[in-house]
């Protein structure tokens, strides 16, 4: 191995990881999430992706010692199972990263200490398991299950399960098609496959190495050694008893090969990477190459003094992130991998496995070394012809590749021509190898090595090769896989996706669609085929994308929904539509209508009712509470006979009579609830309750007295809205009045109370009317006394001046020789002319003009007194009737005498007016007169 740089490196991740909750006892990881248990019953969770960390107390107030014995995390990092051991025994808990989003645990297999396997699933709604059932039990040799791994594969006939389980001495394998329960039921009639190894290991562990979301090999830490091999899910060959054999290239790595000395040391923990085993031996981790079975590195950890006594407790791996972890009582260490496959070609070369060496070569120099080694071996065995072929391996192709590298970037045409020539040489060589009869051994290895080399050439030359010409060459030689590979390199995603769909590889097609730069329209184009091929993975891919328009996916969803589905199968379209409606806050009526139609077709109408009762107005202000078409929803629910849903829709559309009538066919309690929803229309509410009452009375088939008792009880539920007389017409004519005596008496008592209450209200009203009449009579006798020297509040002259001094018309009340005046309850008095002048000056222009107009009308219609040129007074006769005069005078009184100008609103408004008006700014001096409203004294200020 290259000693220039380490493949595995150790870094301290966290010191004092227990956070004061004891010491670390166990650990697990998945998808950049680490979880470890402590000796005081706590689970510490750290999410490197989100950067948050928190603890969970599983003790729940229990007394005594409580320690986390083991913790398990799924590869996605969301689901966790932890076992706590205390004085009262052991308990197992399920934890989900975000309970706010309903988790889908799928099937979980649990192994027990007494050799049982159980299946369970967790329901987010009730925060507990949906079910748990026994799958299998070891009867011949009941031992504790120490490790479990499961994989699934989608095939044309359903889902195939692959399960591996280990005890201290055995490794069991189970496989079958259908459900987990049916898979294990099949083993009641046939023998279970297992591998038994001598020796017992209390630290027995089973690990899968996962690459691109698929397990490719396994390792079992057994008492005899590390039993490992490759996993081929979906292999075409089968065993004699019909079970599919998915374990290949099995081998046992004996501990004695790894350690010096007569007695082999057994590791206490194991982790597995693509090419290596990580073995915990004491406080060190020895890295062993899985192929060569040689120790390549040794990892050391800096332990604190508190942890040195027990040392490193265990290892765990994060398959999704490609990381490994080690932990002691106080610290968490991270083990990183740096390009562990870089020297694998040399490992295979040293083992003389030339085909594998060529497959792992990364450049022409490495391939030349492999060819040279093969040539030397052939030459040493005097196979000179074969040696010559290796020495001169593909000379023309090698020359062309060397020539391309030596050309300048400006020679684009030459580079393209030579690269195309090299492409055809590669294709010709590949076809010649395929035509050779011997397809095993070196020829087959050479074929796959050449395929890998050709793909590397296509990748390096993708920018200089002519796209159309290269695709045509690949197609003419029938190299479909390489055509897809090159199309992917050139961004011809439609060709790639179509190929994967044709091959039934939905996951690969979806991975292409998820790449950056893939046009969004391809999502919609291939959606119908992908959802039929793998509905779950397709919906998962849709939910990851935030730029999809769900409306354009409706054709694909409709096609999937038209196919029959198992009753207990999760409807993937419903799952996606719920995500659109609740998580994306989608307001498209088409999406809401489709989800409603799928709900309506389910046997259980609970989801349909929850959807109809949901309000979606939280999305934005002034948005409607729902987005589906209520008329369409009503037709659909009537067609599917979802009567409760129809009742809700009728009520929502304010068709309350129809809602109650339909609800009575389903459940009278539902009808009562619908009737109570009408609150602002008492008449309609009573009508609805009468419909219910008629139904209740008509449905009673028991004894007459019992029927009446139930009818009376029903009246009480109406909160007094219905009386006994309202429901009497619903009883048969031959019913005896004695049967209703109690109810009628009760009703009459209520009426009597109401009558007494009305009498009291009438007496109060009569008394109030008398008081009002007395007040009116007293008002007619009110008067005011004017002193002889009483002054006008405006002109300061005596109120009792003669009318001739003011030239007053006859329209005002006749007071003899005195001028007409107004007296207010506050004591202020004003001449009529002075009051008019003051109010027109202080009020707004529009009202002032109206007052002057009324005064003018009053003068014209009532006659007026004018002073002639010789000083004599002339009286003009009135031109209108007294009724008209009184009407105009009443209007004028209303305008000027409704309130005292010194004590009313007019005076309050004058507070905000300036002392100096705008037109008075140019005046050099002015006089301010302050008037005291109480004693009518004024003070003049000259400025």
mmCIF file of C-alpha atoms in Angstrom, residues 165 200 291 500 606 698:
data_model
loop_
_atom_site.group_PDB
_atom_site.id
_atom_site.type_symbol
_atom_site.label_atom_id
_atom_site.label_comp_id
_atom_site.label_asym_id
_atom_site.label_seq_id
_atom_site.Cartn_x
_atom_site.Cartn_y
_atom_site.Cartn_z
ATOM 1 C CA UNK A 165 -29.612 -12.726 11.431
ATOM 2 C CA UNK A 200 -18.844 -18.677 20.691
ATOM 3 C CA UNK A 291 -9.083 -8.918 -0.330
ATOM 4 C CA UNK A 500 -33.375 2.791 -17.602
ATOM 5 C CA UNK A 606 -62.198 9.174 8.276
ATOM 6 C CA UNK A 698 -91.608 8.308 14.142
#
